[in-house]
Coordinates of C-alpha atoms and ligand atoms in Angstrom, one line a residue:
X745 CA 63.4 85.8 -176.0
X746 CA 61.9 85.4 -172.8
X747 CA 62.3 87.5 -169.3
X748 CA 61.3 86.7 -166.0
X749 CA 60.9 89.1 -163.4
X750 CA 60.9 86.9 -160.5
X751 CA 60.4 88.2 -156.9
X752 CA 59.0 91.4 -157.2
X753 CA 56.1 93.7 -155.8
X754 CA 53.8 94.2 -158.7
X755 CA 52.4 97.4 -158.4
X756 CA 49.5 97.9 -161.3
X757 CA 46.5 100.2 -160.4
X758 CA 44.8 99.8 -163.7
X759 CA 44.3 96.2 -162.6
X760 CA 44.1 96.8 -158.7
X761 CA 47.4 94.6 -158.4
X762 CA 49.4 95.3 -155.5
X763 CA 51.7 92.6 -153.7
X764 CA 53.8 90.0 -154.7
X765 CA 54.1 88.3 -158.0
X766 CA 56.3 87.0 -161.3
X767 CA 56.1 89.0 -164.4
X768 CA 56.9 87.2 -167.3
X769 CA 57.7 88.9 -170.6
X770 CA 58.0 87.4 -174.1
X771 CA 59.0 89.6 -177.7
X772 CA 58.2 93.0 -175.9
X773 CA 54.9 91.8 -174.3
X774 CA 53.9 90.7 -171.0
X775 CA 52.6 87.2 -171.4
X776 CA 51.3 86.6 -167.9
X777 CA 51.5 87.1 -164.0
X778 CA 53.1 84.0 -162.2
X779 CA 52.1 83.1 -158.5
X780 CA 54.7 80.8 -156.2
X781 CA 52.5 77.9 -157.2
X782 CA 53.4 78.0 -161.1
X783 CA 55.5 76.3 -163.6
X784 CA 58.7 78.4 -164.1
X785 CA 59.4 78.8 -167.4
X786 CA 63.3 76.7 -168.0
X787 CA 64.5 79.0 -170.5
X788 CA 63.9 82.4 -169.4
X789 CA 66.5 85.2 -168.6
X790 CA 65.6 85.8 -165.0
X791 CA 65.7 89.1 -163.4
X792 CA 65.6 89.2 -159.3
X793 CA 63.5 91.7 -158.1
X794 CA 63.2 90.8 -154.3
X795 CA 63.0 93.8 -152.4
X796 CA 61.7 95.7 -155.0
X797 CA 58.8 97.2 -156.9
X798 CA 57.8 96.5 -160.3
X799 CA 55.6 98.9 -162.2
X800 CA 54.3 99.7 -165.8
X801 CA 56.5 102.1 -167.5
X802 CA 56.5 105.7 -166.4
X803 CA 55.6 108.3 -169.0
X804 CA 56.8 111.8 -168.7
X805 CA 54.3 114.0 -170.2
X806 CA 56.1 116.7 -170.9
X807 CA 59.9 117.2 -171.6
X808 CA 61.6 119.3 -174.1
X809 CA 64.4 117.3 -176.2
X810 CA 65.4 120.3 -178.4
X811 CA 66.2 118.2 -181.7
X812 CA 66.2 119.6 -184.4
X813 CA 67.8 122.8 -183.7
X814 CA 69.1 122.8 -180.3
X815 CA 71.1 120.0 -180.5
X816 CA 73.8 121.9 -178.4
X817 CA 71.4 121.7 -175.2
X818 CA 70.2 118.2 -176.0
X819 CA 69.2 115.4 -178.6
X820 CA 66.8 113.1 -178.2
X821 CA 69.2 110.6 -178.0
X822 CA 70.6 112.1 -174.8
X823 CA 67.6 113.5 -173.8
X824 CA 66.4 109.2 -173.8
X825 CA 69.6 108.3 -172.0
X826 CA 68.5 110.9 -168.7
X827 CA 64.9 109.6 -169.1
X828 CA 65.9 105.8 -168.5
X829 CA 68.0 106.9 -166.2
X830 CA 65.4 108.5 -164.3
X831 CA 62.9 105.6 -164.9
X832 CA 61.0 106.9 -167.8
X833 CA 60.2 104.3 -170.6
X834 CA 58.2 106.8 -172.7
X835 CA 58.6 110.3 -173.0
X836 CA 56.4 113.4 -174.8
X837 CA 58.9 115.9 -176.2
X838 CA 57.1 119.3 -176.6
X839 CA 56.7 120.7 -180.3
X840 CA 59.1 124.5 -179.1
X841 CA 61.7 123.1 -181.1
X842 CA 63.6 125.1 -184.6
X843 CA 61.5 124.5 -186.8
X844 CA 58.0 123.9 -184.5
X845 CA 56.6 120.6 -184.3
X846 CA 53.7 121.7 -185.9
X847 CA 53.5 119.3 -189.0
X848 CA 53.9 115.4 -189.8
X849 CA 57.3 115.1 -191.0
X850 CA 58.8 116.5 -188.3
X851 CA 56.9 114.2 -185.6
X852 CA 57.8 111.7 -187.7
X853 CA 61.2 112.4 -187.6
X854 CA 61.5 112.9 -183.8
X855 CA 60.3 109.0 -183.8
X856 CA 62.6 108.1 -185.6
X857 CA 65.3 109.8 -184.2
X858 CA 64.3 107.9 -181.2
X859 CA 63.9 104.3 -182.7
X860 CA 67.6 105.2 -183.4
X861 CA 68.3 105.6 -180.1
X862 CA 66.6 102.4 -179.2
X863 CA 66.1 104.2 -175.4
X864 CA 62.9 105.3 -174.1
X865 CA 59.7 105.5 -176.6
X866 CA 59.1 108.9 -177.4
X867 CA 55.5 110.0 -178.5
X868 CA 55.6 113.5 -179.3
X869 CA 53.1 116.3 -179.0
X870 CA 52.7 118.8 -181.9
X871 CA 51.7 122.3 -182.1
X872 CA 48.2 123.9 -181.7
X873 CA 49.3 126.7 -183.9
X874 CA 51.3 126.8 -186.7
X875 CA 55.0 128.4 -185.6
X876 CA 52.9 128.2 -182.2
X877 CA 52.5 131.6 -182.8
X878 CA 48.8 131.6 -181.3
X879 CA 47.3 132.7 -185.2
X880 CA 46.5 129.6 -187.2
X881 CA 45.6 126.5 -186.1
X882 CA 48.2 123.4 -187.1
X883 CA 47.4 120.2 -188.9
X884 CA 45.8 118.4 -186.2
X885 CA 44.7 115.6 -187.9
X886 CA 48.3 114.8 -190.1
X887 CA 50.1 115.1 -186.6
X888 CA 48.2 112.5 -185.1
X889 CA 48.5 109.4 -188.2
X890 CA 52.4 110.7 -188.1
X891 CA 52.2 109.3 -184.1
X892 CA 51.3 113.0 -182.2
X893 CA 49.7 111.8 -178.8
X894 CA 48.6 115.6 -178.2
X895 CA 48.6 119.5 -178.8
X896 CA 50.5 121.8 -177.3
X897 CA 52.1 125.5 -178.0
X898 CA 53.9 125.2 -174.4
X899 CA 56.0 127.8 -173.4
X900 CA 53.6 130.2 -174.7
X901 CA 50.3 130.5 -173.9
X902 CA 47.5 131.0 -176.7
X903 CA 46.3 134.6 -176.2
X904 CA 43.3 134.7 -177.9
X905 CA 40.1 133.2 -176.7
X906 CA 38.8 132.7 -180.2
X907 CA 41.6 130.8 -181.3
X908 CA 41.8 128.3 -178.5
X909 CA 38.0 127.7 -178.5
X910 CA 38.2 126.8 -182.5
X911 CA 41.7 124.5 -181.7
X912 CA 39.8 122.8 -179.0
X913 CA 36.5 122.3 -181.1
X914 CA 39.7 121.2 -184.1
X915 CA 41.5 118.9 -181.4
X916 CA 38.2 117.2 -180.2
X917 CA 37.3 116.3 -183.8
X918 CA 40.5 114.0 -183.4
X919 CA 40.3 112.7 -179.9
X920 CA 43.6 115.1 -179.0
X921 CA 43.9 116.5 -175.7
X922 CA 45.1 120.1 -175.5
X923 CA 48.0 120.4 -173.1
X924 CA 47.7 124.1 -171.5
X925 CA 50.5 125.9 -170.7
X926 CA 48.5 128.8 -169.0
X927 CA 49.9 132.5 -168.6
X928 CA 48.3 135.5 -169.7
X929 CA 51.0 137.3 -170.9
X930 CA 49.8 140.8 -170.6
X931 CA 50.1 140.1 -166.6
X932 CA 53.7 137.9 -166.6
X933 CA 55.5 139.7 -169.7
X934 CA 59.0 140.8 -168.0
X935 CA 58.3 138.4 -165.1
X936 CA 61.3 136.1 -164.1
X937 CA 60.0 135.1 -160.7
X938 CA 57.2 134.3 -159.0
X939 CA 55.0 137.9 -157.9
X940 CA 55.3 138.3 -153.9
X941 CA 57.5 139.3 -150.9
X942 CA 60.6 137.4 -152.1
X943 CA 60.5 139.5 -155.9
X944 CA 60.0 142.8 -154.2
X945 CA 63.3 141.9 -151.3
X946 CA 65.1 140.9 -154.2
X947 CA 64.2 143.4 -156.5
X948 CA 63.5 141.0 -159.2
X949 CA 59.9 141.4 -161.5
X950 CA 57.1 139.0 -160.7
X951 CA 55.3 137.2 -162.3
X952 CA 52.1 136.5 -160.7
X953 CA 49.8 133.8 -159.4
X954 CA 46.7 135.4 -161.2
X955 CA 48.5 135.2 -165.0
X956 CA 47.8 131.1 -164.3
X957 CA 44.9 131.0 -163.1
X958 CA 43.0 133.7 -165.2
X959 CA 44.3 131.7 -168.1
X960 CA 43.3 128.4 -166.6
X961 CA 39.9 129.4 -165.5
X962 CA 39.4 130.7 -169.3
X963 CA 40.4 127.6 -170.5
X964 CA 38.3 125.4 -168.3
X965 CA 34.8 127.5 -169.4
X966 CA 36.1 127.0 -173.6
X967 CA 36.7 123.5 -172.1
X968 CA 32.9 123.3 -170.8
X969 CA 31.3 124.5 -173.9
X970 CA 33.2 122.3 -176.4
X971 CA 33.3 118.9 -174.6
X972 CA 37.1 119.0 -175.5
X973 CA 39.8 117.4 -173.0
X974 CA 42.4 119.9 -171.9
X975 CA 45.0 118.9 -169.7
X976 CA 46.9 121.6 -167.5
X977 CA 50.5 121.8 -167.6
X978 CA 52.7 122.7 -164.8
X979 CA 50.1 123.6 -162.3
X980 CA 51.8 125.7 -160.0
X981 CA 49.2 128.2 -157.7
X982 CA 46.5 128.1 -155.7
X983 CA 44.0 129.2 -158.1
X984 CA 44.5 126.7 -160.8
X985 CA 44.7 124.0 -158.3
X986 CA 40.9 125.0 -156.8
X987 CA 39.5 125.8 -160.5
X988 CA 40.6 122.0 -161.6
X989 CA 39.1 120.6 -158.9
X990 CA 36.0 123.0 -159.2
X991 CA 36.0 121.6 -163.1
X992 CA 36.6 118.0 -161.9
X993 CA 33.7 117.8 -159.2
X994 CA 31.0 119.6 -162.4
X995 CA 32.2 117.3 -164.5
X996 CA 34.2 118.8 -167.6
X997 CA 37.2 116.8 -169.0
X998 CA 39.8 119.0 -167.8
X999 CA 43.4 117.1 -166.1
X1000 CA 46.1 118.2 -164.8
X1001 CA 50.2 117.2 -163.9
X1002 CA 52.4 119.1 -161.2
X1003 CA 56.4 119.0 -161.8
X1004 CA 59.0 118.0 -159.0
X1005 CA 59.9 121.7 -159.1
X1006 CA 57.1 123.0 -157.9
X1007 CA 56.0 120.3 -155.3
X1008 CA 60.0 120.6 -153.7
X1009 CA 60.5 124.2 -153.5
X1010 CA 59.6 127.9 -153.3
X1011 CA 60.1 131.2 -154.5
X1012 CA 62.7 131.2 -151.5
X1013 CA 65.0 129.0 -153.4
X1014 CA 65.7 132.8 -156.0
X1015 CA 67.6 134.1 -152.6
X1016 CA 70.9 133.1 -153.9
X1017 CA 69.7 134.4 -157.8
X1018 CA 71.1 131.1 -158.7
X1019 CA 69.8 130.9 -162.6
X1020 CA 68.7 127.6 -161.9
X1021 CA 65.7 128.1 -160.0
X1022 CA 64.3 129.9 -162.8
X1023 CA 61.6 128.3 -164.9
X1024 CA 57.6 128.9 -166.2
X1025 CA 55.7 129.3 -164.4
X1026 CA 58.1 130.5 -161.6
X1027 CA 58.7 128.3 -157.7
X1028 CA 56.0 129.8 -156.0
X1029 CA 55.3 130.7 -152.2
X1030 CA 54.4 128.6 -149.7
X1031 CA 50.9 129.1 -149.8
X1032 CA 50.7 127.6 -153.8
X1033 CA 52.9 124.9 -152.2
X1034 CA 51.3 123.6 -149.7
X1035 CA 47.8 123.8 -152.3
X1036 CA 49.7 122.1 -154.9
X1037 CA 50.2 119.1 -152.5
X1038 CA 46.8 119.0 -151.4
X1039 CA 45.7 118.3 -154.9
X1040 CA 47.7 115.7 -155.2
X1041 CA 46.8 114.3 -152.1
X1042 CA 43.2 114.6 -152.9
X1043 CA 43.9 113.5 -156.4
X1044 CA 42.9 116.5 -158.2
X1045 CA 46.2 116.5 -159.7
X1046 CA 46.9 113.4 -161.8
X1047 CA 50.2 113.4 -162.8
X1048 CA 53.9 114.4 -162.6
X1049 CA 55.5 115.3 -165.5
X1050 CA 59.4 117.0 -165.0
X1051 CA 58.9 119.7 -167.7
X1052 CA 62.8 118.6 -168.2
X1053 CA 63.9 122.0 -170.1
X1054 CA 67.7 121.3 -170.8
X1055 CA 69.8 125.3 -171.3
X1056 CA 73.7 125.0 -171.8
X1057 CA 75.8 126.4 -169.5
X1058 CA 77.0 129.4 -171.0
X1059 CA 73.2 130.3 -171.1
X1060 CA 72.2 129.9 -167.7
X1061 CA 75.5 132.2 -166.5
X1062 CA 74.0 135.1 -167.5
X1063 CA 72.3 137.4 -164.6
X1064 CA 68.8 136.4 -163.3
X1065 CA 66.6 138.4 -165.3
X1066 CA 68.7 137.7 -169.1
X1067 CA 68.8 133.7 -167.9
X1068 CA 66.6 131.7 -170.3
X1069 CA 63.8 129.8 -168.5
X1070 CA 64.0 125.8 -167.4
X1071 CA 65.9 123.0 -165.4
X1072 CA 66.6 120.1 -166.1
X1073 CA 64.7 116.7 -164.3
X1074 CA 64.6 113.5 -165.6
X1075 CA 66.4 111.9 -163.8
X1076 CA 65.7 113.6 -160.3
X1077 CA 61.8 113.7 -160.5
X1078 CA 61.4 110.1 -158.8
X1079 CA 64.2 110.9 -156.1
X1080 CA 62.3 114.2 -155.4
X1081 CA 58.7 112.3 -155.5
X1082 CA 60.0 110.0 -153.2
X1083 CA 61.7 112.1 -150.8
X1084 CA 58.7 114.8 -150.4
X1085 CA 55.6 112.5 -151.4
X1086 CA 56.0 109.0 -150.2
X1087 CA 58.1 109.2 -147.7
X1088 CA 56.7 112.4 -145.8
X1089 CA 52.8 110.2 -146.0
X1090 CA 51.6 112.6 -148.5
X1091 CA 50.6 109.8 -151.2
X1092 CA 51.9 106.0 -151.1
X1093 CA 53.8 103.7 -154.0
X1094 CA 50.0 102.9 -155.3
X1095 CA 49.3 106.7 -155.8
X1096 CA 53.2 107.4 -156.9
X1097 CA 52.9 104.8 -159.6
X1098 CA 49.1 106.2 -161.0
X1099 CA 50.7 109.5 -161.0
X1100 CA 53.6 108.8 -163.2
X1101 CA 52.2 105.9 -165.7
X1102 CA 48.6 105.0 -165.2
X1103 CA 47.3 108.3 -165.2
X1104 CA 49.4 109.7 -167.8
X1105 CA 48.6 106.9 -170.5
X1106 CA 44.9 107.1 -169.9
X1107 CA 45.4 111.0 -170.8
X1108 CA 47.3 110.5 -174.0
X1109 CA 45.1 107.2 -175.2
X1110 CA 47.3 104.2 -175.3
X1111 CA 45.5 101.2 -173.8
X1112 CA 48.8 99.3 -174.3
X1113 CA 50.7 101.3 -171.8
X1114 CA 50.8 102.1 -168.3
X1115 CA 49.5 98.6 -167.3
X1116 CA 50.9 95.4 -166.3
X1117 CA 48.1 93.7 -167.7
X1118 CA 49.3 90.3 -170.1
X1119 CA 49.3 91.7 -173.3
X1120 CA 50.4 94.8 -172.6
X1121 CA 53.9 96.5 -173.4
X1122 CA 56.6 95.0 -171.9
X1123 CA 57.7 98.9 -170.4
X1124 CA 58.3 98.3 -166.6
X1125 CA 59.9 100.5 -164.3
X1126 CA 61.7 98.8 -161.5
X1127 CA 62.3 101.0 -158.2
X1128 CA 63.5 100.2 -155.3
X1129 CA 62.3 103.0 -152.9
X1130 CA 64.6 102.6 -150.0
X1131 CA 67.7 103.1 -152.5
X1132 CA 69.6 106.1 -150.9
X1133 CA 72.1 108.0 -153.3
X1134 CA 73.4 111.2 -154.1
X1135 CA 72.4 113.1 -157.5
X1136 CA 75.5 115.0 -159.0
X1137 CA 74.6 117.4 -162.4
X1138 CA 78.7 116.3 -163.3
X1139 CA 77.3 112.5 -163.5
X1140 CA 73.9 113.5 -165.8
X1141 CA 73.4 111.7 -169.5
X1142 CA 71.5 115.1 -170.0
X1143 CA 73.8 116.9 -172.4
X1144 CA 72.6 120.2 -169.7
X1145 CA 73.6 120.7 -166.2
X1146 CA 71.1 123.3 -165.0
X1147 CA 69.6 121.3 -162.3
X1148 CA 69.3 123.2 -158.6
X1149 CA 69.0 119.4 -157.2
X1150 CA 72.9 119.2 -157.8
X1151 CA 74.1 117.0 -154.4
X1152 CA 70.9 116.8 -153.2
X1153 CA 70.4 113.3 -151.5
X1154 CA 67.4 110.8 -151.8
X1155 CA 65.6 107.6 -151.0
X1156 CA 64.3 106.1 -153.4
X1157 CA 65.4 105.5 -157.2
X1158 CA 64.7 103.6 -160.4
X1159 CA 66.8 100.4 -160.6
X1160 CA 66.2 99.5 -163.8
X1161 CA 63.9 100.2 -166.7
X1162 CA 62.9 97.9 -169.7
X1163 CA 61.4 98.8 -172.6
X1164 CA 60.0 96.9 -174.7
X1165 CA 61.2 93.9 -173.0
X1166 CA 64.8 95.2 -173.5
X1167 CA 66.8 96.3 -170.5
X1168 CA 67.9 100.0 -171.6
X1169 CA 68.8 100.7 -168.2
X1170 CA 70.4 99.3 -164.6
X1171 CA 72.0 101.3 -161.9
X1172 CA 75.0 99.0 -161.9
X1173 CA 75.7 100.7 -164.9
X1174 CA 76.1 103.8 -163.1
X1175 CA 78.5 102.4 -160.1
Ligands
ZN1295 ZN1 55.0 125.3 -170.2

């Protein structure tokens, strides 16, 4: 089966492709790049891309899909649905699930859970710790031959110092990157918003900068001294921002990702003690804000990831400070890129498209992804960035609604996503 691309912008950094070209795609692979001046192949399924931007396959780096155990807030099956909606052909569910992803058969069955789904690719990321309970380290090594693409215990930090420096010493042994989630706990633990003027007005308990960035700054000196590769989760202050960068320019192995969230809006946004502007780490002020989008501008933030945390309703009614943490993203985090990246000059399509595939599959090793390259897999994200539409939670394939993006309008969208050569999504589908 053949599929021709025909028309498009091809937008591949890996290969410093940017204008316009053919893409054609045989049994999941891209066979070759077509100029206006080569044979057309007769029997191909054609695909019309004028006006619009063809990329490699976005990766989300970090979602939660909750199967097994939370089935009621999402499956991976609908969790897949929201993240081709949202142009996502791959995406790394997070090991907090009942039981922990912290062993082979239960990475294996989240793959295969999504081959049944036959949706996005999902490579999952298993636990550093067994239980993630930050006391003994998880079997690395199993994780990774079961398809694990990293280590994570996110949503909790590991507290000790000890621990982390043996899992990172453990995770370099199998060319794993630790993904951080950083927050010392004995600074945050009651927090439910970011620490600052808007916590003390509203009477709410903070959580502050410093919890991050102590943690990150720790992890970035265990990083130095083991030759490990951790990546940052979530960065969200000012702090963590300057100590990656610090890190970057001396030359340890340390990345990082930034979610919508915390790009879009502040601490402001907990005003109306709407449950859904409360997530870990906390919307932060303006000050982390505007430091968070000078690292990506400057690149010392590599990637966006949506941290796509999916909470049934009933759950997020409760008052501010009982509300579980999360919101929901997949399928807004490219409106929201657009609309306060690209089209505010903050980074252009070249930068948008490293940030959401190039970057993130040079991070979690696979050479066959995140590249247009021929031979690669066929996983292309389509976008047309001048798209305008209207997100509604009512409309989401996310079995959760706790999105605070509900009727918020953007330019800019994913128009169809193929994976694997298949087309799993197209927004007539939505119409
Ligand atoms: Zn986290």
């Amino acid at each position: 089966m053949k599929l021709l691309i025909s028309n498009g912008h091809l937008i591949d950094p890996a290969e410093g492709q940017n204008s316009g070209k053919d893409l054609l795609i045989e049994d999941g692979k891209i066979i070759a790049w077509l100029g206006p001046n080569d044979g057309k192949p007769g029997d191909a399924e054609v695909f019309d891309a004028s006006g619009l931007i063809v990329a490699p396959g976005f990766i989300d780096m970090h979602v939660h899909l909750r199967e097994p155990g939370q089935e009621h807030k999402e499956t991976i099956a609908s969790g897949c649905a929201a993240a081709v909606a949202g142009g996502w052909t791959s995406v790394c569910p997070m090991p907090n699930t009942d039981p922990v992803n912290d062993n082979a058969a239960i990475t294996r069955y989240m793959i295969e859970q999504a081959a049944k789904a036959a949706l996005a690719n999902v490579f999952p990321i298993g636990a550093i710790t067994k239980s993630s309970d930050g006391s003994e380290l998880a079997e690395m090594g199993e994780m990774k031959a079961a398809g694990a693409v990293a280590v994570s215990d996110d949503g909790r930090p590991v507290p000790n110092a000890g621990i982390m420096r043996r899992a990172m010493q453990y995770a370099h042994d199998f060319d794993l990157p630790i993904i951080d989630h950083c927050e010392d706990r004995s600074l945050s633990s009651g927090g439910v918003m970011h620490e600052g003027k808007v916590s003390l007005l509203l009477g709410l308990k903070g959580m502050p900068a410093l919890a991050e960035e102590i943690d990150a700054v720790r992890d970035i000196m265990l990083a130095k001294e083991t030759g490990s590769h951790i990546h940052i989760a979530h960065v969200s202050t000012k702090g963590a921002v300057e100590a990656v960068r610090r890190a970057k320019h001396e030359g340890i192995n340390v990345t990082c990702e930034v979610t919508p969230h915390h790009f879009t809006l502040t601490d402001r946004a907990v005003e109306g003690y709407d449950t859904n502007t409360k997530m870990s780490p906390p919307l932060r002020s303006e000050e982390h804000l505007s430091a968070v989008i000078e690292g990506i501008k400057d690149g010392t933030i590599d990637a966006i990831a949506t941290d796509h945390a999916p909470h049934h309703a009933d759950e997020k009614a409760l008052e501010y400070d009982r509300a579980p943490f999360g919101i929901t993203g997949l399928e807004t985090a490219l409106g929201l890129a657009c609309n306060e990246l690209v089209h505010r000059g903050i980074i252009d399509l070249v930068r948008l498209v490293e940030m959401c595939s190039t970057n993130p599959a040079r991070i979690f090793r696979m050479p066959e992804r995140g590249t247009l390259a021929p031979g690669s897999v066929a996983d292309v994200t389509i976008i047309d960035p001048n798209l305008k539409w209207t997100y509604r939670n009512a409309d989401s394939r996310s079995k959760s609604r706790n999105s605070p993006f509900d009727s918020y309008e953007f330019t800019g969208a994913a128009v169809a996503t193929i994976v694997g050569g298949q087309v799993v999504y197209r927004t007539e589908a939505r119409a």
